Coordinates of C-alpha atoms in Angstrom, one line a residue:
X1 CA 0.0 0.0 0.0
X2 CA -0.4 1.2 0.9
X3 CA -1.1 -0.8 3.8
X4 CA -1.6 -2.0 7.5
X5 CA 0.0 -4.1 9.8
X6 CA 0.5 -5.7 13.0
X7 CA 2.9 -6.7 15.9
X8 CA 4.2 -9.5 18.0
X9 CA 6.7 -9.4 20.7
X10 CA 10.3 -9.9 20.0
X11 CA 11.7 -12.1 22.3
X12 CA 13.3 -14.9 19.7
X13 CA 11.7 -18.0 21.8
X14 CA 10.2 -20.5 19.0
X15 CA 8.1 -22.5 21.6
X16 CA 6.4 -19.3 22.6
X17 CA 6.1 -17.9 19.6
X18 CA 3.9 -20.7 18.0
X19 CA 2.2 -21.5 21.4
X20 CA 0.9 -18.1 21.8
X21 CA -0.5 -17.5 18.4
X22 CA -2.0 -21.0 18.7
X23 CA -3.9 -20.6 21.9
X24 CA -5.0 -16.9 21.0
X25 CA -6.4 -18.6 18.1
X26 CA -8.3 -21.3 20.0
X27 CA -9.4 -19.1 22.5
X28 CA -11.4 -16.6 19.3
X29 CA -13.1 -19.4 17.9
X30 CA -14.0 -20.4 21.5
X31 CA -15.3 -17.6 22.3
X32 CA -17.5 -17.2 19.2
X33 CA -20.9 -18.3 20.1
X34 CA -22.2 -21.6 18.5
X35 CA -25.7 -20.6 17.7
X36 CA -24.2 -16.9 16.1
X37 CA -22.5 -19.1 13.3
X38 CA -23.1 -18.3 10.1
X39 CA -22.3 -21.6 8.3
X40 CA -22.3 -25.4 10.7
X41 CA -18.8 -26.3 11.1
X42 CA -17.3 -23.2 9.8
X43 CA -14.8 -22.3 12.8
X44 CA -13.7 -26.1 14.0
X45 CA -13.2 -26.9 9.8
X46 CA -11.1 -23.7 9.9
X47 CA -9.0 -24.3 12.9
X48 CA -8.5 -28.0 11.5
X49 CA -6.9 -26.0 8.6
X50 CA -4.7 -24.1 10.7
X51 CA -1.3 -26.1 10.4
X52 CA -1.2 -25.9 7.1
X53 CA -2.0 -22.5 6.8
X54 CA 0.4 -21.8 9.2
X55 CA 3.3 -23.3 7.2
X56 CA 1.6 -21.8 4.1
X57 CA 2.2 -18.3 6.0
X58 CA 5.5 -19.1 6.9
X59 CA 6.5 -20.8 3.9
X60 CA 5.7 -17.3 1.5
X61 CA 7.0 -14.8 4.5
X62 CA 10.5 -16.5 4.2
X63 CA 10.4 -16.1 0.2
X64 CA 9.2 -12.7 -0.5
X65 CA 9.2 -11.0 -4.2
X66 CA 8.8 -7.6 -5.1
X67 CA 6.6 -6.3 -7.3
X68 CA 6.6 -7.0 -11.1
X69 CA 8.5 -10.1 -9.7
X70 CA 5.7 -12.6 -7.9
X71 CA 6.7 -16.1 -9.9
X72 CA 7.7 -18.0 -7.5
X73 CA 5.1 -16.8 -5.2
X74 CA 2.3 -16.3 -8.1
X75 CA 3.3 -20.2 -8.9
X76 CA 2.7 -21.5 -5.6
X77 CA -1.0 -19.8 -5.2
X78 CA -1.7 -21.0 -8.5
X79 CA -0.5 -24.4 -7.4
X80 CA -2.4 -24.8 -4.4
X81 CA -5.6 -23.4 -6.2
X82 CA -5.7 -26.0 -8.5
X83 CA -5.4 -29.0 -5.9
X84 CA -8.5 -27.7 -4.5
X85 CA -10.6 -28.1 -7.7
X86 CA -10.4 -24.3 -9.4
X87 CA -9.5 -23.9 -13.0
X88 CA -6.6 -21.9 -12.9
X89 CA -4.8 -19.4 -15.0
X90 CA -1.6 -18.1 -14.8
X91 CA 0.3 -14.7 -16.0
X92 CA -3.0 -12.9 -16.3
X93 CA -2.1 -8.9 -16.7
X94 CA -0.5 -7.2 -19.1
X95 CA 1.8 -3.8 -17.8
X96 CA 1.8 -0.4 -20.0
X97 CA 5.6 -1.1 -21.2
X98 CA 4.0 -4.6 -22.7
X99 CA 5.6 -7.0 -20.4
X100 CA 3.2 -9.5 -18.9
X101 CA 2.8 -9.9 -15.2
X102 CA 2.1 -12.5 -12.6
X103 CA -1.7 -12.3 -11.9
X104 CA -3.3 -15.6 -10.5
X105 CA -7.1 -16.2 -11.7
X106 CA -9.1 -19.3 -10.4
X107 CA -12.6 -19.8 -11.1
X108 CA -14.7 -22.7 -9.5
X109 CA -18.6 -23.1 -11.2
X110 CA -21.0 -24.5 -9.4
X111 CA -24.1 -23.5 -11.4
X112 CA -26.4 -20.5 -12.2
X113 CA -26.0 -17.6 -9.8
X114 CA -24.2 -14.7 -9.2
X115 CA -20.3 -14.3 -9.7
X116 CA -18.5 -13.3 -7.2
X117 CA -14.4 -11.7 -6.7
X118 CA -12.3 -12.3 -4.2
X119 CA -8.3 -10.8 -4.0
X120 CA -5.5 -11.2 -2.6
X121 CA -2.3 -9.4 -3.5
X122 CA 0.9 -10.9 -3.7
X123 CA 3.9 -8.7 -3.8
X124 CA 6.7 -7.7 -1.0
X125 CA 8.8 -4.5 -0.6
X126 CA 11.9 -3.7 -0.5
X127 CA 12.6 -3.8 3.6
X128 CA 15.5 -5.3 5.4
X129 CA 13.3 -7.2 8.4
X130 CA 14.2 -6.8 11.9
X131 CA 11.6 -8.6 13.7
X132 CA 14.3 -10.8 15.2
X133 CA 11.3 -14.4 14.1
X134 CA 12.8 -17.9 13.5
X135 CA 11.0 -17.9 9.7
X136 CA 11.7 -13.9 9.2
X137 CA 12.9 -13.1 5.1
X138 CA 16.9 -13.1 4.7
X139 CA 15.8 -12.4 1.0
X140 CA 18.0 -9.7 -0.9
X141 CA 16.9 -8.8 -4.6
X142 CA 18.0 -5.7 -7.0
X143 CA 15.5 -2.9 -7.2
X144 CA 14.6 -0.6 -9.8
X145 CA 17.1 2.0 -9.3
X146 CA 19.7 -1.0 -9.1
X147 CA 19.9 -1.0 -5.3
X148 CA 20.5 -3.8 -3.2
X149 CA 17.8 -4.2 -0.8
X150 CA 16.0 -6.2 1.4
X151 CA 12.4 -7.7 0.6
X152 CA 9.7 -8.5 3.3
X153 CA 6.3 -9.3 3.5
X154 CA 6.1 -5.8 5.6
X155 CA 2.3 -5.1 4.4
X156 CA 0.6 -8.6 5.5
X157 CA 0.0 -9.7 1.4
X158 CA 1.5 -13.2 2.8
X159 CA -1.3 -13.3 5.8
X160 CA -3.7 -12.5 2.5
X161 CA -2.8 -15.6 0.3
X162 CA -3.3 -17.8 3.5
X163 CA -6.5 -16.2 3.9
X164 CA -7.5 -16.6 0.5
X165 CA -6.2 -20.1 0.4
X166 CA -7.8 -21.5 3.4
X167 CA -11.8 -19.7 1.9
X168 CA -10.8 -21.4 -1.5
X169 CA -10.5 -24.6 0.1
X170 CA -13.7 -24.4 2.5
X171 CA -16.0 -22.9 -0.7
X172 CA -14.7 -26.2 -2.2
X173 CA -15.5 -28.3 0.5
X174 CA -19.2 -25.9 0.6
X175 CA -20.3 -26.2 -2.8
X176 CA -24.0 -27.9 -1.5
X177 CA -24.1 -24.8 0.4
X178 CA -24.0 -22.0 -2.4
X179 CA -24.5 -21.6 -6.1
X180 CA -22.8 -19.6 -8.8
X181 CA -19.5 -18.8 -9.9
X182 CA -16.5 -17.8 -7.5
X183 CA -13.4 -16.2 -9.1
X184 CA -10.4 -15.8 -6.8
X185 CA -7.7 -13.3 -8.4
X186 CA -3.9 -13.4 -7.3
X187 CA -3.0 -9.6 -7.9
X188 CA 0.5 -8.7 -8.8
X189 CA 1.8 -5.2 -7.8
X190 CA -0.1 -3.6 -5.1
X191 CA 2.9 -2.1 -3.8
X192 CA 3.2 0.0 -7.4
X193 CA -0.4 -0.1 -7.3
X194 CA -0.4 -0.9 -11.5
X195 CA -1.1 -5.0 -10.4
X196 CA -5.0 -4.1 -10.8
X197 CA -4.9 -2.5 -13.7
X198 CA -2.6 -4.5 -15.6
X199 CA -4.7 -7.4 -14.8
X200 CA -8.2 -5.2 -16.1
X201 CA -5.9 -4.4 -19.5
X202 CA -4.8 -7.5 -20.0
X203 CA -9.0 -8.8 -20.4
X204 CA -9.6 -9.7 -16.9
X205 CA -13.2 -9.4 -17.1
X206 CA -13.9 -10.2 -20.6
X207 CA -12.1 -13.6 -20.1
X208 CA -13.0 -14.7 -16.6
X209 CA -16.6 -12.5 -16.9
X210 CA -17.9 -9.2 -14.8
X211 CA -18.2 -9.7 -11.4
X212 CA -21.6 -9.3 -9.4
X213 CA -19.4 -8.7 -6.5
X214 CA -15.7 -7.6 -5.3
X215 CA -14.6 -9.0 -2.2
X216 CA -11.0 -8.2 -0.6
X217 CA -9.5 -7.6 3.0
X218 CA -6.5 -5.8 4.6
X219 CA -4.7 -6.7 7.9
X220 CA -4.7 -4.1 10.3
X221 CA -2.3 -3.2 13.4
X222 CA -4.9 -0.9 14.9
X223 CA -7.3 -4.5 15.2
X224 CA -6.6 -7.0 16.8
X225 CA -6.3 -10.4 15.8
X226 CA -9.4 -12.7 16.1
X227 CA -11.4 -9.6 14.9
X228 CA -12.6 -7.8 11.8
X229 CA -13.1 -4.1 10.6
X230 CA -16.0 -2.5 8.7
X231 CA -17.2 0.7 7.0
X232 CA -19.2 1.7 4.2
X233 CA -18.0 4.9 1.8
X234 CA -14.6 5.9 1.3
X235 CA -11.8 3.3 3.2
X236 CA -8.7 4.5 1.4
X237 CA -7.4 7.5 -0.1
X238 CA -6.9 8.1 -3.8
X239 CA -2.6 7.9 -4.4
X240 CA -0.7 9.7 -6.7
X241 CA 2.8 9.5 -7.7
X242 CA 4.7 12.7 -9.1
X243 CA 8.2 13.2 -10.0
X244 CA 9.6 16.7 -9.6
X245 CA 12.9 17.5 -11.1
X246 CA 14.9 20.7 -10.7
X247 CA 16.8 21.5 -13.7
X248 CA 19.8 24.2 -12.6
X249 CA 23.2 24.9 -14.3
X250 CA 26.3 23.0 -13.4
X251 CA 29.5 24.7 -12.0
X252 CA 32.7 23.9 -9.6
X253 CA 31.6 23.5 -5.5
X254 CA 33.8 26.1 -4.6
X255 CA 32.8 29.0 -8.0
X256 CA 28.8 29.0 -6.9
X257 CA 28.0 31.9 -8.3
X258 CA 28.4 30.4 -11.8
X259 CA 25.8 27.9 -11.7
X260 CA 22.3 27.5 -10.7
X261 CA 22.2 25.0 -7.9
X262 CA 19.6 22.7 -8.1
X263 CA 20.4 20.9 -4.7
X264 CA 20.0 24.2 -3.0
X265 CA 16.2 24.8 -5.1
X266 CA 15.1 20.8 -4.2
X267 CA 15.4 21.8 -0.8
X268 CA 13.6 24.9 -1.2
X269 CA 11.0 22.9 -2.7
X270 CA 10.7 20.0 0.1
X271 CA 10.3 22.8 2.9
X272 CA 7.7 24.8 0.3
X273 CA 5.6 21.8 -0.4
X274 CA 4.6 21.2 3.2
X275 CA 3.1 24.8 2.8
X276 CA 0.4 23.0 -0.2
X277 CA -1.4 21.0 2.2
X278 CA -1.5 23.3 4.9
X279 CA -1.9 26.3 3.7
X280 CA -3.6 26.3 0.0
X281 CA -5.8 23.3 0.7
X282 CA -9.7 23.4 2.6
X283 CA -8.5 21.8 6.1
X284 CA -12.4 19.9 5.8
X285 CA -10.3 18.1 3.0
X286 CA -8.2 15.3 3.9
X287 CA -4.9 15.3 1.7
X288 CA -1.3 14.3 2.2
X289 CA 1.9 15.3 0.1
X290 CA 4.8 13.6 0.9
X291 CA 8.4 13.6 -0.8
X292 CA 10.1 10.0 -0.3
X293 CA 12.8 10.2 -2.7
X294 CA 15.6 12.7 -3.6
X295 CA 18.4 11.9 -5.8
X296 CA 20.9 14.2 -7.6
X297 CA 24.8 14.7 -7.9
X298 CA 27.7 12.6 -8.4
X299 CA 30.6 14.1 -6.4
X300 CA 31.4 16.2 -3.3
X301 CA 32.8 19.2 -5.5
X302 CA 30.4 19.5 -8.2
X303 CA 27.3 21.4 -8.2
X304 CA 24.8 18.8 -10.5
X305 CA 22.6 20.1 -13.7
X306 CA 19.8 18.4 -12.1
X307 CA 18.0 16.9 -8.8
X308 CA 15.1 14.5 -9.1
X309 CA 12.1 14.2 -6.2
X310 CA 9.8 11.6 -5.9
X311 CA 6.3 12.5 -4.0
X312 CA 3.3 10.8 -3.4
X313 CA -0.1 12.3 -3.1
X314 CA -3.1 10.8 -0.9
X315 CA -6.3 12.6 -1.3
X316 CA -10.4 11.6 -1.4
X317 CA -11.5 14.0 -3.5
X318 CA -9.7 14.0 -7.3
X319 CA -10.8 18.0 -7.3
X320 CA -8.3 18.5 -4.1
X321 CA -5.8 15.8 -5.9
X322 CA -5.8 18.2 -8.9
X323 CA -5.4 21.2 -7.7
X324 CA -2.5 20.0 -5.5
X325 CA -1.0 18.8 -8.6
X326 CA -1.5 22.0 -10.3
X327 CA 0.5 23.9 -6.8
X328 CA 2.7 21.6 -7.1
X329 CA 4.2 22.6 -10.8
X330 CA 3.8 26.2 -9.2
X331 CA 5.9 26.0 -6.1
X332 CA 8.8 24.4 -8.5
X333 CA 8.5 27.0 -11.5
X334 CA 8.3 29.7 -9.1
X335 CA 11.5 28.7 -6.9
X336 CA 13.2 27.9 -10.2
X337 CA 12.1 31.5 -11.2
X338 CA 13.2 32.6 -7.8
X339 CA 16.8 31.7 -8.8
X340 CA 16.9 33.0 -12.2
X341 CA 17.2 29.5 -14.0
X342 CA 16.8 30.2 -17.9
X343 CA 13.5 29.2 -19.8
X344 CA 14.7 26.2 -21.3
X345 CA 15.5 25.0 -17.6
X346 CA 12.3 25.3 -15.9
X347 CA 11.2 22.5 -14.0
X348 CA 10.2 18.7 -15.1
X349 CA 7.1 17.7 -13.0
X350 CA 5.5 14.3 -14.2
X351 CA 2.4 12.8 -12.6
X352 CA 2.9 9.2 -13.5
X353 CA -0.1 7.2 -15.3
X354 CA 0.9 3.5 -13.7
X355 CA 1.5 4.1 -9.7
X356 CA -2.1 5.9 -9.5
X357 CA -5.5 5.0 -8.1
X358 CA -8.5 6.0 -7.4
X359 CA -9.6 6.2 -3.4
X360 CA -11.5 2.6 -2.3
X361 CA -15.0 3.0 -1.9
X362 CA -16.9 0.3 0.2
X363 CA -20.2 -0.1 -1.3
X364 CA -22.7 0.9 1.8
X365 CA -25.4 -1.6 1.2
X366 CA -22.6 -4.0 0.6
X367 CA -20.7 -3.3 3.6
X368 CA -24.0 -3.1 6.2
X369 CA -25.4 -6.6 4.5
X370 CA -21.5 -8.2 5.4
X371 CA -21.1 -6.6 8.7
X372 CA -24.2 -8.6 9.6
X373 CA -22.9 -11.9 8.4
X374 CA -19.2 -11.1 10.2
X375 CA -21.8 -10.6 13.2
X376 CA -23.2 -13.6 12.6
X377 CA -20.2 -15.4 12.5
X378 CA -18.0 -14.1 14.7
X379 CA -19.5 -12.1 17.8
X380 CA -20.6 -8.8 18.0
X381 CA -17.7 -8.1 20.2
X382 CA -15.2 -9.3 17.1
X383 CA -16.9 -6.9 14.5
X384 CA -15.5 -3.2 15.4
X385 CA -16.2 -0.2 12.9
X386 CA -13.6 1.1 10.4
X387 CA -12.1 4.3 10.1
X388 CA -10.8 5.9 7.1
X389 CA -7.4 5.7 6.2
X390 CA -5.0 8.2 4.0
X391 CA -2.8 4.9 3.1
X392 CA -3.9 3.6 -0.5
X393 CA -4.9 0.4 -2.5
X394 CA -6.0 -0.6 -5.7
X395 CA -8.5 -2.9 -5.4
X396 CA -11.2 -0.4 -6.1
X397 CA -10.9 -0.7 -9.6
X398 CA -12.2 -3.9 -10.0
X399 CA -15.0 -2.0 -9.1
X400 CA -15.0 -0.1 -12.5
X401 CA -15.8 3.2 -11.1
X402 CA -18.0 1.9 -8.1
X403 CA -20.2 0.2 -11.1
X404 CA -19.9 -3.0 -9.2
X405 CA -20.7 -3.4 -5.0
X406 CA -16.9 -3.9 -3.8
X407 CA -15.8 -3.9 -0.2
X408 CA -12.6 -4.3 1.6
X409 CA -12.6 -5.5 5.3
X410 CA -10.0 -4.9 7.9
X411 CA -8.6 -7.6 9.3
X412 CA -7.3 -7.4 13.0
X413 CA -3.4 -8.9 13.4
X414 CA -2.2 -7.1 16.6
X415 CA -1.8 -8.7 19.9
X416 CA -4.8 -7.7 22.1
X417 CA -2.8 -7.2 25.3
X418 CA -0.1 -4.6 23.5
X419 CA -2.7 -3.3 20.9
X420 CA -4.5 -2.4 24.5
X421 CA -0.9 -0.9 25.9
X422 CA -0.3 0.7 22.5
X423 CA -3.4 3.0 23.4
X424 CA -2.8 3.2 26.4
X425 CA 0.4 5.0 26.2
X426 CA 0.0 6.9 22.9
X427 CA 2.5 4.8 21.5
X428 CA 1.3 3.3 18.3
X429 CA 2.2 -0.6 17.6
X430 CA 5.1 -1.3 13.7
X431 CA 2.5 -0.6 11.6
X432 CA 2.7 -0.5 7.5
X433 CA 5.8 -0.8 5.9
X434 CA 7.8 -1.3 9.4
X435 CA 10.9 -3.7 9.4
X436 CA 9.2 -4.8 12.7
X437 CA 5.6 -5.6 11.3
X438 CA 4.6 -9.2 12.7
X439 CA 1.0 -10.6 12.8
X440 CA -0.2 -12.3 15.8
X441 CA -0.9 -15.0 12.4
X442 CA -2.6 -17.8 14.2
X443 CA -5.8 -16.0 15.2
X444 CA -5.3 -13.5 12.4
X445 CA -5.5 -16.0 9.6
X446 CA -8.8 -18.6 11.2
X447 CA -10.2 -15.3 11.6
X448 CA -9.8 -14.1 8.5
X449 CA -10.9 -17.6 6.9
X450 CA -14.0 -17.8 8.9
X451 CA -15.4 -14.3 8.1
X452 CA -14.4 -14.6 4.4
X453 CA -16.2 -17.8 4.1
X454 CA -19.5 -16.6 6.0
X455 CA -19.6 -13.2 3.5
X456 CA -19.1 -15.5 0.3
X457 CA -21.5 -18.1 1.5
X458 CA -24.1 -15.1 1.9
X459 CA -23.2 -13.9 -1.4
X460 CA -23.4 -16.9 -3.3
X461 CA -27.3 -17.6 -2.1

């Protein structure tokens, strides 16, 4: 994500690791009330699953892959998919340079009714994991930029595949119980956010047909495990990514005054941009700009021609994400102005037309009839309410512009007891993207199984 996350302790003792995760997990589903189930059998046929999911989980957090690169991982869903009776199809998307990516689609008929989606992502990023666990990723790949880096399943997409794997193999075992057609989608490249729509380009629905319904969740670390989130409207801001590069005029470190320095104007920029948000934006409008990435310059001595910025933008509302845009090529031309850069050296800014989405809009009809069945089958107590979120995803466009109900459920991975000391003290728990991001898996994943099943079951009447 874009994305949420949650946190174990990190003492590095195995026994206690898998004993705590395991008997948080048993006491969830014992605590779920027998006559509130939503389908007989659901919770003890999902916590006979458990050890294998568990090594499933384990199994793809030791072997990460970033984005654009999910074969081994994409192979192993796809795999697994197909032992449990789907009709599977492999390297599903195509990208806007042409190559063709790693997208997972399995479909499983069971006779006239309506279709239904279900995704999972399936990518990593590139972060060096600290969490200190006996199956933590020691994986090192090459990134874009030529970098090398870490990769960890930092965002939960590993916790997601289990999930997805584990309702797969109950809707098979279930097929008496519902009717229609269930499509479960392995997405490539959430992390770049251009998995979706390569998958949507590359004939998704023409070739696998148009969804009735699109079904997806997202651990959470402000959750905890052994419960879900829900919310209807807007979940997940839209996300934007812009390049900004400052074009100056080269010269000697030490003769200044005969160049335009383009390190000096970048800086001038980053300070500036904070200004967009805060000051040229309606505070009732909820928008973040944020520059991650600044690169420029090859030696001590040398002042560079140019310095390169990468931003993202999170907004709701695509008139705020324009205009923000729009201040953004402003604030650059105006300090490049500022500095008396020539005409032919204004500013680059480009707003990138892969690593974009739209912001993820839960269907509220959708979202109210599946919050019942998640009360159904898990507790009232396990069902908590959502709350909007300025991180990102692009699952909402399998929705095709809200044209089809879609809705994303959080899905709660923190340990109660430190979740509960987290709010205590103010001090929030390794969240998205964190080297230290651990699920409390074992209740996370039956959890997640369980309330996955129940809403497909409902769906699939």
């Amino acid at each position: 994500m874009p994305c949420y996350a949650g946190s174990m302790p990190l003492h590095g003792r195995k026994a206690p690791w898998f004993l705590h995760n395991f008997a948080v997990a048993g006491a969830v589903l014992a605590a779920i009330p027998l006559a509130a189930q939503s389908s007989p059998g659901l919770p003890a046929s999902v916590q006979a699953q458990l050890p294998s999911l568990t090594e499933t989980y384990k199994q793809l957090h030791r072997n990460p892959e970033l984005s654009h690169h999910e074969e081994k991982t994409s192979a192993y869903l796809a795999g697994e998919l197909r032992k449990a009776g789907y009709t599977v199809t492999e390297h599903v998307g195509k990208y806007q340079d042409g190559t063709q990516a790693y997208g997972v689609v399995a479909v499983l008929e069971n006779g006239a009714g309506p279709r239904l989606l279900i995704r999972t992502d399936m990518d990593a990023l590139p972060v060096e994991e600290k969490t200190g666990l006996d199956y933590a990723s020691t994986v090192r790949a090459t990134n874009p930029q030529g970098q090398d880096v870490g990769v960890m399943h930092a965002c939960g997409h590993d916790i997601h595949i289990t999930v997805l794997l584990g309702t797969a193999r109950e809707m098979a075992a279930r097929k008496s119980a519902w009717h229609g057609t269930l499509v479960l989608i392995g997405q490539p490249s959430e992390e770049t956010i251009d998995g979706a729509r390569a998958m949507l380009a590359d004939g998704l629905y023409q070739r696998f047909g148009t969804p009735d319904f699109v079904l997806s969740e997202h651990d959470s670390s402000v959750h905890a495990a052994g419960s879900i989130a829900i919310k209807g409207g807007a979940l997940a801001a839209s996300s934007t990514s812009i390049d900004v590069t400052m074009r100056g005029v080269g010269a000697h470190g030490s003769a200044p005054q005969n160049g335009k320095d383009p390190v000096l104007m970048a800086a001038e920029f980053v300070v500036l941009a904070q200004s967009i948000v805060s000051r040229q934006i309606d505070p009732q409008q909820p928008a973040v700009l944020t520059v991650g990435t600044i690169h420029g310059g090859a030696k001590r001595n040398i002042i560079p021609e140019e310095v390169t910025m990468g931003l993202t933008l999170r907004a709701y509302s695509d008139k705020v994400r324009d205009q923000i845009i729009a201040d953004v090529r402003r604030t650059a031309e105006g300090i490049a102005v500022g500095y008396g850069v020539p005409a032919d050296r204004m500013p680059i800014v480009n707003v990138s037309q892969t690593e974009i989405t739209p912001a993820t809009y839960n269907d509220v009809s959708l979202a109210e009839r599946l919050r019942a069945v998640a009360v159904a089958g898990l507790g009232v107590e396990h069902v908590e309410e959502a709350q909007s979120l300025m991180g990102s995803e692009d699952v909402g466009l399998f929705s095709l512009d809200h044209k089809i109900p879609a809705m994303m459920f959080f899905l709660g991975a923190a340990d109660p007891d430190k979740l509960a000391h987290a709010k205590e003290t103010g001090v929030p728990l390794p969240g998205p993207h964190s080297p230290l991001f651990a699920p409390v898996y074992g209740p996370t994943i039956t959890t997640g199984v369980t309330a996955m099943t129940a809403m497909a079951l409902d769906l699939l009447k």
